[in-house]
Coordinates of C-alpha atoms in Angstrom, one line a residue:
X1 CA -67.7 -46.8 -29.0
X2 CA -64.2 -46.4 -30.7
X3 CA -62.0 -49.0 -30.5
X4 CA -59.3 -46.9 -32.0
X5 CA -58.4 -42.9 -32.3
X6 CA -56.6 -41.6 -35.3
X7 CA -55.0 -38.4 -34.6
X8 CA -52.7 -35.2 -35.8
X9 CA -49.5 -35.9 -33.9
X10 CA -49.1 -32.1 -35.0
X11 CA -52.0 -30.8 -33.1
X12 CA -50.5 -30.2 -29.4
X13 CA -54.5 -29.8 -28.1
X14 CA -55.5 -33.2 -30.1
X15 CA -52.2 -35.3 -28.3
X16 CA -52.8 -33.6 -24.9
X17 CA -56.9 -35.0 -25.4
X18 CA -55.3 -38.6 -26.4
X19 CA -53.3 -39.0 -23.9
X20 CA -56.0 -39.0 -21.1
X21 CA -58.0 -41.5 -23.1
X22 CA -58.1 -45.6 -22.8
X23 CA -58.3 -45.9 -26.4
X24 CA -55.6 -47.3 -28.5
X25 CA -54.5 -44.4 -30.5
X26 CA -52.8 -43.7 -33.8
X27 CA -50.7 -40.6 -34.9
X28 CA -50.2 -39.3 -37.9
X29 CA -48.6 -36.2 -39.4
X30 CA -45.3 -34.5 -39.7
X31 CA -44.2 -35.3 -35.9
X32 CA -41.2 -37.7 -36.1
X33 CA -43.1 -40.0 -33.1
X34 CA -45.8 -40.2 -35.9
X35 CA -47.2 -43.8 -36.5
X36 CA -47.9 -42.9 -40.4
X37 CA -45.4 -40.1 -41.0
X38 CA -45.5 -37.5 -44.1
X39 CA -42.4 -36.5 -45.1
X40 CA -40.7 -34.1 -47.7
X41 CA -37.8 -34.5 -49.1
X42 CA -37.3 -31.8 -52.0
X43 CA -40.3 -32.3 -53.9
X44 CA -41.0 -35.4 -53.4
X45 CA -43.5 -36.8 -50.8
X46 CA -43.3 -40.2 -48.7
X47 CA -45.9 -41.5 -46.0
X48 CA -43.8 -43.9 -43.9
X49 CA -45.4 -46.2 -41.5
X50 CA -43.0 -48.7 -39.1
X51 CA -42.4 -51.1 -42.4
X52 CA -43.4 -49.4 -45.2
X53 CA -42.6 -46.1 -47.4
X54 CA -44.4 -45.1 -50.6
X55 CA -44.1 -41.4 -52.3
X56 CA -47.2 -40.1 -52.3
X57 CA -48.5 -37.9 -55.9
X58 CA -51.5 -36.0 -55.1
X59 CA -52.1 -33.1 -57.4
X60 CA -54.1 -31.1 -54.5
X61 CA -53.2 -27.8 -53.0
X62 CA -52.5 -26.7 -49.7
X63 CA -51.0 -28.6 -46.7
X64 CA -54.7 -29.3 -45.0
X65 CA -55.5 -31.2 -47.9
X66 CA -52.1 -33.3 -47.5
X67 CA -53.1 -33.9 -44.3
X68 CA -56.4 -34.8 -44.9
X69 CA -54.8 -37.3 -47.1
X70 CA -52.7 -38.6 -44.7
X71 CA -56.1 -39.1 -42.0
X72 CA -57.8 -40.8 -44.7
X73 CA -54.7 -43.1 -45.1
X74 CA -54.6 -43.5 -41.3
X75 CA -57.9 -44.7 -40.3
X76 CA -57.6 -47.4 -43.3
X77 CA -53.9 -48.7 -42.3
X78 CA -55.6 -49.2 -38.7
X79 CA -57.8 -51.2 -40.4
X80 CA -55.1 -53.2 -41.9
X81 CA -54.8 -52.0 -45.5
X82 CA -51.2 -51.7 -46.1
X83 CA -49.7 -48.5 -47.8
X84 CA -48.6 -49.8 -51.1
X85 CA -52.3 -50.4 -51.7
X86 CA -53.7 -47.0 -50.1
X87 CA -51.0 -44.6 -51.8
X88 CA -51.1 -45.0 -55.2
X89 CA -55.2 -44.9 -54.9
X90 CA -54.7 -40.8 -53.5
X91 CA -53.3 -40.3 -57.6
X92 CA -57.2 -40.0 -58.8
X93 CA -58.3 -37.8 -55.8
X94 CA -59.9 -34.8 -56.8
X95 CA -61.6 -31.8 -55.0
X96 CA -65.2 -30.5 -56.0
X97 CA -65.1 -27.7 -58.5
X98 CA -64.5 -24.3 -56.8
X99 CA -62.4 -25.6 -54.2
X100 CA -58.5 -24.7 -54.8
X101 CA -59.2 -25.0 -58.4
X102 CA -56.9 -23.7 -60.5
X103 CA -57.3 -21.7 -63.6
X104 CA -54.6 -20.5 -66.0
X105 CA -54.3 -18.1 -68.8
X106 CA -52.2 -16.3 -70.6
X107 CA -49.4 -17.1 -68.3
X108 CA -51.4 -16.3 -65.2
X109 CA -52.8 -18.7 -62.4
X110 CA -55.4 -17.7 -60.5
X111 CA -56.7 -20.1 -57.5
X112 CA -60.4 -19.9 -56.3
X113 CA -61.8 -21.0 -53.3
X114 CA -64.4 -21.1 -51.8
X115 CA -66.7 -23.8 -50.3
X116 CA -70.1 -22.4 -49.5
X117 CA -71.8 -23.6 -53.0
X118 CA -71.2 -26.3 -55.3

């Protein structure tokens, strides 16, 4: 069994569930009582936890995938990994051909998407 719960602070049905459990729980997401929280300011992106900030690069589209991010982030700083470590490793992430992948030409981007094949 879980001795630790990682989950969206965002997600009002996720911290309802929490909140009846025994667990010891972390939050993450864009809720300022966040335990890791992602932050934007402008164009830049921090992840703050209670002693650490590091801007965060991540060349993947869509919030979801930021947020994925930040789970990922999550469950290893409950396992003790600090941030400055963690962060700068999201640079070389990369999604699986087809999935928001972006494709330019003659001055127009397209995005495709989808998920049911390779």
């Amino acid at each position: 069994m879980a001795k630790q719960i990682i989950i969206n602070r965002d997600d009002a049905i996720c911290f309802e569930m929490a909140r009846s459990s025994f667990r010891q729980c972390t939050y993450f997401g864009t809720h300022i009582e966040a335990d890791l929280l992602i932050d934007k300011e402008g164009k830049r992106i921090y992840v703050t936890s209670v002693n650490e900030c590091c801007e965060l690069h991540l060349s993947l589209l869509g919030e979801f995938n930021r947020m994925n991010v930040l789970a990922a982030i999550s469950a290893l700083h409950a396992l003790s990994f600090p941030l400055c470590i963690l962060v700068p490793l999201t640079k070389s992430l990369q999604l699986p051909e087809g999935r928001m992948q972006q494709i330019s030409q003659n001055g127009v981007t397209v995005v495709i998407d989808y998920a049911h094949t390779p």
